[in-house]
Structures are given as C-alpha cells and as structure tokens.
Coordinates of C-alpha atoms in Angstrom, one line a residue:
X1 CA -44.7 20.1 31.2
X2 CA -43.2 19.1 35.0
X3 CA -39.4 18.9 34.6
X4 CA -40.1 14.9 35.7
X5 CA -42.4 14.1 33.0
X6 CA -41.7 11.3 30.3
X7 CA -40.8 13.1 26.6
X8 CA -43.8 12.6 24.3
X9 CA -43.8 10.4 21.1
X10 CA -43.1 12.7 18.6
X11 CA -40.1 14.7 20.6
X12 CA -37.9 11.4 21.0
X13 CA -38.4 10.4 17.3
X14 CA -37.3 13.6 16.2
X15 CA -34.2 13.5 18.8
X16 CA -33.4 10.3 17.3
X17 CA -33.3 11.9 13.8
X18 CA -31.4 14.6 14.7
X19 CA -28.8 12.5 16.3
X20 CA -28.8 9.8 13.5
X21 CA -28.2 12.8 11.4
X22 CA -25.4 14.3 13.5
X23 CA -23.7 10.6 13.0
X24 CA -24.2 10.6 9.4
X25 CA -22.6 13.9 8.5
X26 CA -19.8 13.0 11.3
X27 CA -18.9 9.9 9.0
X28 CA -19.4 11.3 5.6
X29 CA -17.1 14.3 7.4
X30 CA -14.9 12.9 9.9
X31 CA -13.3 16.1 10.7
X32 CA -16.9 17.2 12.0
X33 CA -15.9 14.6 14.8
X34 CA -12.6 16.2 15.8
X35 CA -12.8 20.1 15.2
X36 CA -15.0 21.2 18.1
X37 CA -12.3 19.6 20.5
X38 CA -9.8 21.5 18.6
X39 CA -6.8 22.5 21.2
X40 CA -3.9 24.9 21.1
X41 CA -2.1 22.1 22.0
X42 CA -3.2 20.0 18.8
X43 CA -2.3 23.1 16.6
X44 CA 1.0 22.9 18.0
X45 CA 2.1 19.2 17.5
X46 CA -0.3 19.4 13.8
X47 CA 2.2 22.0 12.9
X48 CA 5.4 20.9 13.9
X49 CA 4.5 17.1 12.2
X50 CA 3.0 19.4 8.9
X51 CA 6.3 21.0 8.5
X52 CA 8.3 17.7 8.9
X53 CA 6.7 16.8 6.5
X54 CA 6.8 18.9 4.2
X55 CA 10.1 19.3 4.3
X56 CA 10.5 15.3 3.4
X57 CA 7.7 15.6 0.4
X58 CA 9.3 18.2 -1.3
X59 CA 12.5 16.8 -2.3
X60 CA 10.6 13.3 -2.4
X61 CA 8.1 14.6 -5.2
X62 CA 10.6 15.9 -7.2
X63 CA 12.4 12.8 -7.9
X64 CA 9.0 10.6 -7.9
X65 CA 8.4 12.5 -10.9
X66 CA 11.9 11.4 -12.6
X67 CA 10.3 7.7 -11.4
X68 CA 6.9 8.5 -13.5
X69 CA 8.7 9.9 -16.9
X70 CA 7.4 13.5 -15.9
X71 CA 8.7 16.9 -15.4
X72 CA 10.0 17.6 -12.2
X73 CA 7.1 19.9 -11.6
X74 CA 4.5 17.6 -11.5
X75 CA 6.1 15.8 -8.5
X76 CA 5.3 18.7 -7.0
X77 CA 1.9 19.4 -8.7
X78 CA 0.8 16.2 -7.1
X79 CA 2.0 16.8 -3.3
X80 CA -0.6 19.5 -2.1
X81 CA -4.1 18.3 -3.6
X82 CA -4.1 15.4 -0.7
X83 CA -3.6 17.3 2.0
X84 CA -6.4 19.4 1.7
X85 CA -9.3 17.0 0.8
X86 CA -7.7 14.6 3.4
X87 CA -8.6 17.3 6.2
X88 CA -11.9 16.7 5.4
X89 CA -12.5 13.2 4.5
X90 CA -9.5 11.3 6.3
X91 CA -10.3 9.1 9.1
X92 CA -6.7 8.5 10.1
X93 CA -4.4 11.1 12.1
X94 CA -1.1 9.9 10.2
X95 CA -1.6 9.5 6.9
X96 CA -0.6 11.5 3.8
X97 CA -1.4 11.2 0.6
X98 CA 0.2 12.3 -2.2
X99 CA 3.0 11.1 -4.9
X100 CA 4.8 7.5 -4.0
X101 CA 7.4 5.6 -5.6
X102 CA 5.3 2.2 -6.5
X103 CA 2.8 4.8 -8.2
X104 CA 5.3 7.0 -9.9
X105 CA 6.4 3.6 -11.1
X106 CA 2.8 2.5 -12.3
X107 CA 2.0 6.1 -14.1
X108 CA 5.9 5.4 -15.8
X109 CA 4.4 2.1 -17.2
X110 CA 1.3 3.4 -18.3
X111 CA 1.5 6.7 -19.6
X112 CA 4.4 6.7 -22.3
X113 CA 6.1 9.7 -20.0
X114 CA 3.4 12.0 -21.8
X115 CA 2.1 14.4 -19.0
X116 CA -1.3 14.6 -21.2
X117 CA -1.9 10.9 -20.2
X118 CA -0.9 10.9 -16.7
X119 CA -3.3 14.0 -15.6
X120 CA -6.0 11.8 -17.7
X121 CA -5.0 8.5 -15.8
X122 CA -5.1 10.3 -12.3
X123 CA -9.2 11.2 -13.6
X124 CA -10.2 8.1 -14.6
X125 CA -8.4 6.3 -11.9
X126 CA -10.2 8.8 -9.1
X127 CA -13.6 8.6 -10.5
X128 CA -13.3 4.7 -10.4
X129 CA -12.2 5.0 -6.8
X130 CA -15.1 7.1 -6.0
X131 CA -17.1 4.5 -7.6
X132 CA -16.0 2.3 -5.6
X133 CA -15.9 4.0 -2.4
X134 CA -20.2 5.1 -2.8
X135 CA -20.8 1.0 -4.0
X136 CA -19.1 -0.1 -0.9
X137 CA -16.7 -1.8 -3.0
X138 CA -14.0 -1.8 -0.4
X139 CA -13.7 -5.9 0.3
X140 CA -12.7 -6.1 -3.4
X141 CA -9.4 -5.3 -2.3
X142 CA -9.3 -8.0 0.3
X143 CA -8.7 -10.9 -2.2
X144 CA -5.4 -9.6 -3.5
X145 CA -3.6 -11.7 -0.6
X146 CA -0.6 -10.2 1.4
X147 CA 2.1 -12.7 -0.7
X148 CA 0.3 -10.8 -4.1
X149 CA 1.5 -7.4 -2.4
X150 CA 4.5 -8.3 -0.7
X151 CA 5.6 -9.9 -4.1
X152 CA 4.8 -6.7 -6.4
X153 CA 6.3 -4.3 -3.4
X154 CA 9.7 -6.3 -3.9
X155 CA 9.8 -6.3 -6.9
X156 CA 9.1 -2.4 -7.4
X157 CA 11.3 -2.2 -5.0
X158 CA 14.0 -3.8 -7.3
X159 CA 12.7 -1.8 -10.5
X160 CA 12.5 1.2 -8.8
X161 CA 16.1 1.5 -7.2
X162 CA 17.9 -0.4 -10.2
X163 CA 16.3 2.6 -12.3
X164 CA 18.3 5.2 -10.1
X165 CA 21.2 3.5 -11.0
X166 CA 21.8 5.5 -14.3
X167 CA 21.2 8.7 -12.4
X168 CA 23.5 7.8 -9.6
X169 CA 26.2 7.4 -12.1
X170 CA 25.3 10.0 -14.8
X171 CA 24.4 7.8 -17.9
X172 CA 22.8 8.3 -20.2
X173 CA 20.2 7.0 -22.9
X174 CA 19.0 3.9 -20.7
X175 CA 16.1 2.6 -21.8
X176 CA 13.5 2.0 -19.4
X177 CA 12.5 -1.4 -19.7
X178 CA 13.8 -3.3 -16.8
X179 CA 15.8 -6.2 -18.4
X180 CA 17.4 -3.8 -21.0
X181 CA 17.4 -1.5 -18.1
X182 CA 19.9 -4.1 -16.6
X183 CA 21.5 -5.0 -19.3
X184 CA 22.7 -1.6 -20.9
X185 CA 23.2 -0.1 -17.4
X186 CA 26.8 -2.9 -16.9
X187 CA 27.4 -2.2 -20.9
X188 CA 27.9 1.4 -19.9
X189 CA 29.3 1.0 -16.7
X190 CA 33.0 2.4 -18.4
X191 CA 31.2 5.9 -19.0
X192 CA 30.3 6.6 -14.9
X193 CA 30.4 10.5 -14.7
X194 CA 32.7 10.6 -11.6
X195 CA 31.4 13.4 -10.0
X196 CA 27.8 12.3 -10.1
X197 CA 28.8 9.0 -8.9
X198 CA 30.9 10.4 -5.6
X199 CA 28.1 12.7 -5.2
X200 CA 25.5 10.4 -5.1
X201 CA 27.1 7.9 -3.2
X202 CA 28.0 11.0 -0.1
X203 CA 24.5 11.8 -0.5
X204 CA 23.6 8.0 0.3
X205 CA 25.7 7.9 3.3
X206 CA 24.3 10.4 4.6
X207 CA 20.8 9.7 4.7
X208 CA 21.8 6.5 6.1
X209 CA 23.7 8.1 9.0
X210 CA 20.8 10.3 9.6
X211 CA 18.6 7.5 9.6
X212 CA 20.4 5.6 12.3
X213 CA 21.1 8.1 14.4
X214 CA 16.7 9.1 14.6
X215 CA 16.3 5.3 15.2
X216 CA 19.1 4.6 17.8
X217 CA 17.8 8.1 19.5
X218 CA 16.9 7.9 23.2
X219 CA 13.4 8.9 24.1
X220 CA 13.2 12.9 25.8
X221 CA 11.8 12.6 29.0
X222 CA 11.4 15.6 31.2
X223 CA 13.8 14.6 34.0
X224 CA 16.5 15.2 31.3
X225 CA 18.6 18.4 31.4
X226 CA 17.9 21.1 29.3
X227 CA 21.1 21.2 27.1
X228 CA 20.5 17.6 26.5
X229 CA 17.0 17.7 25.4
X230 CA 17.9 20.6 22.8
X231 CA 20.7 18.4 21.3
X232 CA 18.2 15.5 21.3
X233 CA 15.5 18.0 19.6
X234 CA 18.0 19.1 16.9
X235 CA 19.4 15.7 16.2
X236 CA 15.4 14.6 15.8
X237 CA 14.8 17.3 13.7
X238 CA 17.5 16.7 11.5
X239 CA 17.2 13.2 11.0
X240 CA 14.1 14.0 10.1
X241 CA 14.0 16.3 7.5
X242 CA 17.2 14.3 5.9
X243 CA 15.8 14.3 2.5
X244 CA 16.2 18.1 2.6
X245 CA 19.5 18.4 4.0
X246 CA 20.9 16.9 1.6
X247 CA 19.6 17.5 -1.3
X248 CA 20.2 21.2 -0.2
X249 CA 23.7 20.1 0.3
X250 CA 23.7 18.8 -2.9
X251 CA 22.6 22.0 -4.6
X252 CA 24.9 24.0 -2.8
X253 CA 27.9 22.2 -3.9
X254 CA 26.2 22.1 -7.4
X255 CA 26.1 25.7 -7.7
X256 CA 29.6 25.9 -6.4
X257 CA 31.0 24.8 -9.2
X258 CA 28.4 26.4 -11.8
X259 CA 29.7 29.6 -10.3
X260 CA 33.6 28.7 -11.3
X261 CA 32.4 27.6 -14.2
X262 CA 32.7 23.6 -14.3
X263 CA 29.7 20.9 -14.2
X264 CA 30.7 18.2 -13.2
X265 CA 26.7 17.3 -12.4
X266 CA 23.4 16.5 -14.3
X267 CA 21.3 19.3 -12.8
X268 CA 17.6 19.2 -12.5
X269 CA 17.1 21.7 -15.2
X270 CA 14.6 24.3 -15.9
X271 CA 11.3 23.8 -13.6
X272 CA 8.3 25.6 -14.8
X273 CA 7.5 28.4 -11.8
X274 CA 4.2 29.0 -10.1
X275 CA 1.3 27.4 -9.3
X276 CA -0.6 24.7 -11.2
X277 CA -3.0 26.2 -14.0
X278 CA -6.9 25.1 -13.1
X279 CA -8.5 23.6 -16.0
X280 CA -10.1 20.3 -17.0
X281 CA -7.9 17.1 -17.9
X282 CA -7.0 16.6 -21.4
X283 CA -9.8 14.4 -22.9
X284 CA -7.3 14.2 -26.1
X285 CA -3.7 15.0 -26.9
X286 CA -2.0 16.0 -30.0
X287 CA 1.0 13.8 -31.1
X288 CA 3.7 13.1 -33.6
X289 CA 1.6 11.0 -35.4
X290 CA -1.7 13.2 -35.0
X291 CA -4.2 13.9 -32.4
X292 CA -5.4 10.6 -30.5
X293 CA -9.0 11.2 -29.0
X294 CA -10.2 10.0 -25.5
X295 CA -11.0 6.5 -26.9
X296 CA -7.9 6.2 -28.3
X297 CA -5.9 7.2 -24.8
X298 CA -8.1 4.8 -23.0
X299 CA -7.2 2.3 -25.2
X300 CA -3.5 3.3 -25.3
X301 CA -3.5 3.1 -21.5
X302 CA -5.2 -0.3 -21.3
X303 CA -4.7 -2.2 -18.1
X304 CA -3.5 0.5 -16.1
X305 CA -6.8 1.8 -15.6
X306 CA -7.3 -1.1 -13.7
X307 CA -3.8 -1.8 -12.2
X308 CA -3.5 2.0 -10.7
X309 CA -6.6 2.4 -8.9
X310 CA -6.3 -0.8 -7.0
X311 CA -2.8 -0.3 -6.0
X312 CA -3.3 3.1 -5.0
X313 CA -6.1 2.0 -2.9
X314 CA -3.9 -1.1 -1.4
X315 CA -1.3 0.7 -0.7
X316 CA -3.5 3.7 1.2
X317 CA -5.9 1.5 2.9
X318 CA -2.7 -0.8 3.8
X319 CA -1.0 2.2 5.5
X320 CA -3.8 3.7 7.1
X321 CA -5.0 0.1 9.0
X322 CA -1.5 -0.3 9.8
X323 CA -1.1 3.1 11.8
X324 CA -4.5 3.3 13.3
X325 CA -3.6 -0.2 14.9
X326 CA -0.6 0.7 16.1
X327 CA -2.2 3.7 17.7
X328 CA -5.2 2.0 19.0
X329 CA -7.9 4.2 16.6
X330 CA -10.4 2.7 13.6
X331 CA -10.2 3.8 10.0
X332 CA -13.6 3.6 7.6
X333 CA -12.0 1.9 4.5
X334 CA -14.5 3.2 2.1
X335 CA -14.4 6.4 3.7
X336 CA -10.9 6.3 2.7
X337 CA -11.6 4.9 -0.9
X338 CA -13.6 8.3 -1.1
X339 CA -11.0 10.6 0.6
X340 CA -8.2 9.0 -2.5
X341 CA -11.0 9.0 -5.3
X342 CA -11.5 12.7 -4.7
X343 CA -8.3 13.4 -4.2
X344 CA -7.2 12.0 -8.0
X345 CA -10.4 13.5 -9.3
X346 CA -9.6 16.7 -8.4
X347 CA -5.9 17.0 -8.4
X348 CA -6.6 16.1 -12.0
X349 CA -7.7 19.4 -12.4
X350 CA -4.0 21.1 -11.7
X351 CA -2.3 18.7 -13.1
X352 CA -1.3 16.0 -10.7
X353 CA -0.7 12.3 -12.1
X354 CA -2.1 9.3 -9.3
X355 CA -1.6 9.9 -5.5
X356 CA -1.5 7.5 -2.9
X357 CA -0.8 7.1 0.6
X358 CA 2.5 7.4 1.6
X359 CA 4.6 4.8 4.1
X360 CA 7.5 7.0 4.9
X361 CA 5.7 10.1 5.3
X362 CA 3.1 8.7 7.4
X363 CA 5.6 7.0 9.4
X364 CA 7.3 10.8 10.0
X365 CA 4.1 12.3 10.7
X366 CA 3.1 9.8 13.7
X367 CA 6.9 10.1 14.8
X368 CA 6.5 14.1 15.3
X369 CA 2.8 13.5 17.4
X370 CA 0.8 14.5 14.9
X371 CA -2.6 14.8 16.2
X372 CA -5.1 15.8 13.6
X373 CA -5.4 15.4 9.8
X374 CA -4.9 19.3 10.2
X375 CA -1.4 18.9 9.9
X376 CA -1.7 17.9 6.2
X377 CA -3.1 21.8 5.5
X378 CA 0.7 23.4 6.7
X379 CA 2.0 20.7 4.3
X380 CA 0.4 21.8 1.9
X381 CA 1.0 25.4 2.0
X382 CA 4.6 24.5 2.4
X383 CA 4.3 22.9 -1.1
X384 CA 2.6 25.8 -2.4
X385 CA 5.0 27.9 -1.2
X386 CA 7.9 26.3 -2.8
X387 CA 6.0 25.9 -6.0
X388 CA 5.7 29.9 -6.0
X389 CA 9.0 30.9 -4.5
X390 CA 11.6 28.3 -4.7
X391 CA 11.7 26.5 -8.2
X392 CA 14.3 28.6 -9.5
X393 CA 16.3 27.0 -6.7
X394 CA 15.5 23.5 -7.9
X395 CA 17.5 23.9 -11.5
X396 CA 21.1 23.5 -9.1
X397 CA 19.8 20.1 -7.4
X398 CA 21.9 16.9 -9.1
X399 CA 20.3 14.2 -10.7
X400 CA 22.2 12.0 -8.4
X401 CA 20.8 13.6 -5.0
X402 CA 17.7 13.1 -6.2
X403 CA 18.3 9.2 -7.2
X404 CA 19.8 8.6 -3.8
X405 CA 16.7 10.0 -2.0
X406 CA 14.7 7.7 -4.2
X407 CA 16.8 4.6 -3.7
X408 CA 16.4 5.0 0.1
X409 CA 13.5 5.4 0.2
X410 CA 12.5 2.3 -1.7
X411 CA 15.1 0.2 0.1
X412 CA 12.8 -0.6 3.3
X413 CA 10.0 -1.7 0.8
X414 CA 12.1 -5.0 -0.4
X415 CA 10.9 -6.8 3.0
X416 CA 13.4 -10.0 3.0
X417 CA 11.4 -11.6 6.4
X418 CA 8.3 -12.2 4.4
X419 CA 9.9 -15.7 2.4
X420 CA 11.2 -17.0 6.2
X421 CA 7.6 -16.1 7.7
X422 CA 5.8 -18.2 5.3
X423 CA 7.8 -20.5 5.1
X424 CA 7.6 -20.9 8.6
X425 CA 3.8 -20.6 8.3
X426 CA 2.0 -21.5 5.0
X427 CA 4.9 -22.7 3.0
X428 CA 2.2 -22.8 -0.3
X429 CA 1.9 -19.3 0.2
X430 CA 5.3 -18.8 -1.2
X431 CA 3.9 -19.7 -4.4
X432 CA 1.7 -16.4 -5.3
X433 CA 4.9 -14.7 -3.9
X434 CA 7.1 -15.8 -6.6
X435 CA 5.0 -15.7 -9.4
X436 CA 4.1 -12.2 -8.9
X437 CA 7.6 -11.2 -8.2
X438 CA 9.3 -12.6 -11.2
X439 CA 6.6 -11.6 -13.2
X440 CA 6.4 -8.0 -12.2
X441 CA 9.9 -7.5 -13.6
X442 CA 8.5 -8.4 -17.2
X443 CA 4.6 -6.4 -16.7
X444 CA 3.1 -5.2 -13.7
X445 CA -0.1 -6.0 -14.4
X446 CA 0.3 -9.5 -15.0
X447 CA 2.4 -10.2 -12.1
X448 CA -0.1 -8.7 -9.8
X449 CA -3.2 -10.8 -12.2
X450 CA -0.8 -14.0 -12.0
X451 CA -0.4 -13.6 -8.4
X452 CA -3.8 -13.4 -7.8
X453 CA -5.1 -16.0 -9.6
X454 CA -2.8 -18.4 -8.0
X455 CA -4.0 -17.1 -4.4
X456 CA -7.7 -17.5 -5.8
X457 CA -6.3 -21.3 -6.6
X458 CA -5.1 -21.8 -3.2
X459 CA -7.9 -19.9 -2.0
X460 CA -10.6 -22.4 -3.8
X461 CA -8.9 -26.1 -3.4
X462 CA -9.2 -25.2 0.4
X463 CA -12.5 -24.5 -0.2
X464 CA -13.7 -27.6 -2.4
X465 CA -10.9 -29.8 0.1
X466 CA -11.6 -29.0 3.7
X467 CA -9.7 -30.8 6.2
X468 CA -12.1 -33.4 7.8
X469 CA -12.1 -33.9 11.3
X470 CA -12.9 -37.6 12.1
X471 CA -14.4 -38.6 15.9
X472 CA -14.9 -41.8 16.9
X473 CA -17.4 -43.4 19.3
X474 CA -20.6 -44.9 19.4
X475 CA -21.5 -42.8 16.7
X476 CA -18.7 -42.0 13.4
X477 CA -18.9 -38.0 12.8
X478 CA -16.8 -36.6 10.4
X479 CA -16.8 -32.4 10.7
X480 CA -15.6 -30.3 8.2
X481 CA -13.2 -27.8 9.1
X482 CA -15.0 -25.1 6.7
X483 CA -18.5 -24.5 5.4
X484 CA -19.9 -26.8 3.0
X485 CA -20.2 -25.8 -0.5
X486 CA -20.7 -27.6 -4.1
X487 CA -17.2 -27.9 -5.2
X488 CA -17.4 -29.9 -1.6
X489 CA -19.6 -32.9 -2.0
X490 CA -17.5 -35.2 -4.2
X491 CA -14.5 -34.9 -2.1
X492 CA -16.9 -35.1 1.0
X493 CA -19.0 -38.1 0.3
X494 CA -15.8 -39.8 -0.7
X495 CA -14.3 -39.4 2.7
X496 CA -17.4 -40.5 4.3
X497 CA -17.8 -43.5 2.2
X498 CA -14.3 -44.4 3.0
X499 CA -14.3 -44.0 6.9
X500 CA -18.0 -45.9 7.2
X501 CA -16.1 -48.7 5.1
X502 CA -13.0 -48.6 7.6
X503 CA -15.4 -48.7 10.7
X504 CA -17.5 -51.2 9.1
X505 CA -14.3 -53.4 9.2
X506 CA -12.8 -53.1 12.0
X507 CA -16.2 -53.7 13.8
X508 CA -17.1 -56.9 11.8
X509 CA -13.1 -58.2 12.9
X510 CA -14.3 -57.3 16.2
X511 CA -17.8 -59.4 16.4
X512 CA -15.4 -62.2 14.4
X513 CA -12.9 -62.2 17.6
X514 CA -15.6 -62.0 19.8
X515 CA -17.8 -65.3 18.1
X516 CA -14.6 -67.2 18.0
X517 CA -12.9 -66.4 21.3
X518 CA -16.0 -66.2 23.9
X519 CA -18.5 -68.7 24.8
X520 CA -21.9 -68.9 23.1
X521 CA -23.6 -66.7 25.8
X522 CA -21.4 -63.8 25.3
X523 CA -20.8 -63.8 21.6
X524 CA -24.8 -62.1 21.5
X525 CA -23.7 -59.0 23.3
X526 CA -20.8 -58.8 20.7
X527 CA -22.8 -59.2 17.8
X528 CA -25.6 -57.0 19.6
X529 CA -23.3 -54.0 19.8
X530 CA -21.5 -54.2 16.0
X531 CA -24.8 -54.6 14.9
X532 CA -26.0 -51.1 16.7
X533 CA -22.4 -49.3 15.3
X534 CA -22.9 -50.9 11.8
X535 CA -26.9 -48.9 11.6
X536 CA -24.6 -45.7 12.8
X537 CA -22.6 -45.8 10.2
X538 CA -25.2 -46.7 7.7
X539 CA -27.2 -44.2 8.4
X540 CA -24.3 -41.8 8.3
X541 CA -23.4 -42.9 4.9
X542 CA -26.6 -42.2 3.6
X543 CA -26.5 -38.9 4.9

C-alpha cells in the first residue's frame, strides 16, 4: 500500500476500537493515564508529600479511634487500606482517604463501641458505595444541599470537640450522649486531673503556634539566600508534621515521669502489635446476652447503614471537587464512589471501621506539591511501619495529647461565615441549616433526614411557585422563570387569569377616557385598538 493511500474500512474501525478501549481502561484505571509520564521529579515531591503525611495520619488515627469507641489500633488499622486502592482508582492528586473525625463520630453512634460491628459497618457501607458507584448513582448526593452539610459539619464539630473535653481534663465515666455528655462533664469539673489538664492545654498551644507560623510563612523563592530557605524549609516541615511533634513531646514527658515513678497522665495503654490479621468480617458476634446473627446486627445498626455511606461519600466527593478546582484538574465522581466503596470493602477484611476522605490531610498533601496519587503508597508503608515497629511506643502517649490533636482538628470544621453568607444570599436557606444543626446534637440521622426534607420543601414550593415574569405590550406574556410542571398549573393559570383581568381594565378605562374626552371621529381608533388588546389577552387566557 503507497505510504499516501487512504486506510481501508476495516483498519480505521479497528483503530477506533483500540482507542475507545485505551480510554475505557484509562477511566476505569486512572493511574493508566499518569504512570507512563512518570518522572523522577514526581517521585520526589510524591515522596516528600507521602511522608508529611503520614506523619499527620498517624497520631490522627489514633485518637479518631478514641472518637469511634475503638481500640487505638484500629485507628491505625484503618489509615493504610486507602492509600493503596486510591493509587489505582483515584482521579484526584490530593486526596487521602482513610479515618476522619465526622466518621469516627458516625461509627461511635452506630456501633455500640463493639469493634465486631464497626468492621461489619465498614462492609456493608463499601459494598453499598460500590453499588452505587457501577449504577451511576452519584447525583443522589447532590440533593443533600450545602446548608444540610454545613449544618451536620457544625454540629460534629461541637459533639466532636466537647467529647475531648473529658480527656483534656482526665475524667472519667462520661457518658457519651451529648446532652449528658454536657451535663456531667460541668458536674465533674471539681475532679480535673491537673496534670492532664496543663498537658493538654501546652499541647493545644502548640499546634496552634505551629499552625500560624505555616500559614503566616513567606513563599521560597529561588532569589532567596540559602540559610534562609533552610530555616523556611524546617519551619515548613515542622509546622507540618505538628501532630507528631507533639504528641512525641507528649510521650516523652509521659515516660519521664513513668520512669521516676509518678503518673500524673492517662496513657494510651496497651496497643495490640503488628499487622492487621486477614480474614473475612464478622457476619455475627458473640455477646453478653448471647450470640446476635447478621440479621440481628443489621438490625442493631439500623439507620447507619444508610447515614455512613452517604456521608462518607459527601464528605470525599466534597473534598476531592474542592481541590481539583482549586488546582484547575477534573475528578470522575463515581469513579470516586468506586475508589471509597472498595476501599471499605476491602479494608473490612483487616479490620478497618468506615474511611473517608480527609480535609486536613488532603489540604497537607497539596501544600507539599504532591503530584501523583503515588504519594498515598509511602503513606501507607509509613503506617505499616509503625503498626509493626512502633506500638509499643504508643502506650506512653497521654490521653490528653491525643484530645488536643482531635479538638484542633475539628475546630476549622465549625465554619461561622456560612449563617452571614446566607443570610446575605438566600436568607430561607438558613432554615435547613438550623434544623439539621440542632437536631444532630439529639440523632445524626434525623438531623441530616430533617434537613433534607426541609431543603426538598424549599426545593419543591420553588418548583410548583415560579417567579413570573410579566411583559407588557401589544401583546400580555407572562414567562415563567422555571420549567413548567404539574404542581405548576393552579398557581400559573391563577396568575394569568389575574393579569388578563388587570389589562382588561385598565384598557376598557382607557377606550372610556378616550369615548368621553375625544370627538366622535377619534373615539373609533380608541375603541379599535382596546378591542385588538382585549382578543390578546383573551386568547392568552385561554391558553
């Protein structure tokens, strides 16, 4: 065949395949996309961001797991799964998944601090995900309205850091309820363990100081002397891995006095060592009162199979939109309702309780130029790592390190700008806020349920009320400012029926003035032209 010659038939169908099939396995595996353009340079900045943070999950997941009810170790447990299966399935550079304090919160609601029924929730609740994700489910999640999520964040928020509180100060037997949370917390206020509470609140300062000082940080730029760019590089880096600082600082001055023999701390305790055990999530658990079955859990667990899969994929799709706009790429959204389905499904198997994606951590890993979802794999190692080599370490760290990690963390989620922006904007919006913030403080689920419903409300009178849109002329129109729809026609035809009435009015006043004011001769065009806007408007009304 001449080099010039057209491609037959059969050859450009079958390039088409192979390229539609090139695209297909690119989507279904976005890291198909990104690994042949793979860069020393990439492996650089994925490594440095991977290692940041790690060093800011570690810490994190063990007081997450204080959040759900668990064991220390399954904070940990649940950090590594994500990053692996996010290599392959992510489509965003930044995000993490893995444990957070709104879902440590959830899984503490839900599974009765049992560990049998939080490794069962994290099945069910992948496995509905994946569902989801293969049905193409993902615009479910865009009728929970941002005052529905801004209202439950706040109030976790609230619930979350309150629930340090007890930690922070060293009391004990708090129940976990929030209101008797509250209440018994300033009943025991006279028993404060004094050491936990100056602890705590040094530990607090500190990651606030460290905070600041990465935020009021000038940017490096190369003109810069060297000295100076080192300081700003070790100022960066410790700012940045400020959660283990000072919770190492904490467990250093813990096991100073362990070793002269006071304890003035609650210590983390025991931590079971090692890796996770593979095996299949319990289908049935044995109790005080006997052994309940799978039915039985499913029932016990109720509206949390429902409540923690759509948070958890709110609050990953949320973060992973939120960074791929700020950094000018696209995320797939039920791509990512796969990459968090299989991530539960899985981690389910080695004992992890719900994962989601994670705010702060995906804010560290954009902030140390992360280029790649590769970064997640030397995250996860460094979990794995400290799982094998470093939980005997873990017994010295206080209670009350841990709880002021936690309440920092949570602190940025209360977002106090949301009730001036609406009110500035949709003032009715403030509505669905409110309700699903007071009532998340009694049950999650029907604060989020309340909250929607009332958006759904909102949502539906603007629907079956549209704003009409009224032009005059020689011809009435009346345009609705939405689509027209069932709920519509009462509402509609009223609204026509009254302007046609109004114009048919004002035009007979009109030919009245005109007959009574103006000769015979000119009272005809008068009458001649209300005539021709009184047929308009008839017809129009019979429309």
């Amino acid at each position: 065949m001449a080099q010039g010659q057209a491609r037959s038939p059969g050859s450009n169908m079958a390039l088409r395949t192979y390229c539609c099939s090139v695209s297909a396995w690119q989507r279904r595996l976005p890291f198909l996309a990104w690994l042949p353009q793979y860069s020393l340079q990439w492996l650089k900045m994925d490594f440095i961001a991977g290692l940041s943070v790690g060093l800011t999950v570690i810490p994190q997941a063990l007081a997450y797991a204080e959040v759900a009810g668990l064991p220390p170790q399954y904070g940990l447990y649940s950090a590594f799964m994500g990053c692996f299966v996010y290599f392959f399935l992510g489509t965003s550079r930044d995000v993490t998944l893995g444990p957070t304090a709104i879902m440590s919160l959830l899984v503490s609601f839900y599974t009765f601090h049992e560990p049998a029924y939080a490794v069962l929730l994290a099945f069910l609740s992948g496995c509905i995900q994946l569902t989801m994700g293969f049905l193409h489910l993902g615009f479910v999640l865009d009728f929970v309205s941002c005052p529905v999520i801004k209202g439950f964040t706040s109030a976790a928020a609230v619930t979350i850091g309150f629930g340090q509180i007890k930690n922070l100060l060293g009391l004990r037997n708090i129940p976990s309820q929030f209101f008797l949370q509250v209440y018994r917390t300033f009943r025991s206020i006279t028993e404060t363990r004094v050491g936990d509470a100056i602890l705590g609140l040094v530990c607090m300062v500190l990651l606030l100081v460290l905070k600041l000082m990465r935020d009021h940080m000038p940017p490096v730029r190369p003109e810069m002397a060297l000295g100076v760019r080192l300081s700003c590089g070790l100022v960066w880096t410790a700012a940045t891995a400020r959660n283990a600082l000072v919770v190492s600082f904490a467990a250093l001055v813990a096991y100073s006095f362990e070793v002269t023999g006071h304890r003035p701390f609650i210590l983390t305790g025991e931590i079971s060592k090692g890796l996770p055990p593979a095996r299949v999530p319990p289908f049935s658990v044995s109790t005080a009162n006997g052994t309940a079955s799978f039915t039985e859990m499913v029932q016990d667990m109720g509206a949390g199979l429902a409540v923690v899969p759509l948070i958890g994929l709110l609050e990953s799709i949320a973060v992973a939109k939120a960074f791929a706009s700020q950094n000018d790429y696209r995320v797939d959204a039920n791509q990512e309702l796969l990459a968090i389905g299989l991530t539960n499904t899985l981690g389910s198997f080695i004992s992890s309780y719900p994962i989601t994606g994670s705010f702060g951590r995906t804010a560290v890993n954009a902030q140390s130029g992360v280029c790649t979802p590769a970064g997640g794999l030397v995250t996860g190692v460094l979990v794995l790592l400290s799982l094998d080599y470093l939980t005997s370490l873990f017994y010295y760290i206080p209670k009350a390190a841990l709880a002021a990690v936690i309440i920092m963390a949570v602190a940025p989620l209360f977002d106090t700008k949301i009730f001036g922006t609406l009110w500035r904007v949709k003032r009715l919006d403030l509505l669905p806020l409110c309700v699903t913030f007071l009532l998340c403080f009694w049950e999650v689920q029907y604060g989020i349920l309340a909250g929607t419903l009332v958006s759904m409300l909102l949502l539906l009178h603007s629907v079956a009320r549209p704003k009409v849109q009224v032009s005059e002329g020689p011809v009435l129109v009346l345009q609705p400012a939405s689509g027209l729809h069932f709920p519509t026609i009462e509402a509609l035809r009223d609204t026509i029926l009254n302007q046609a009435l109004e114009a048919l009015t004002t035009l007979w006043s009109w030919a009245w003035l005109g007959s009574s004011r103006t000769s015979a001769s000119r009272t005809s065009p008068w009458c001649s032209w209300a005539c021709r806007r009184l047929c308009s408007a008839s017809c129009w009304l019979l429309i």
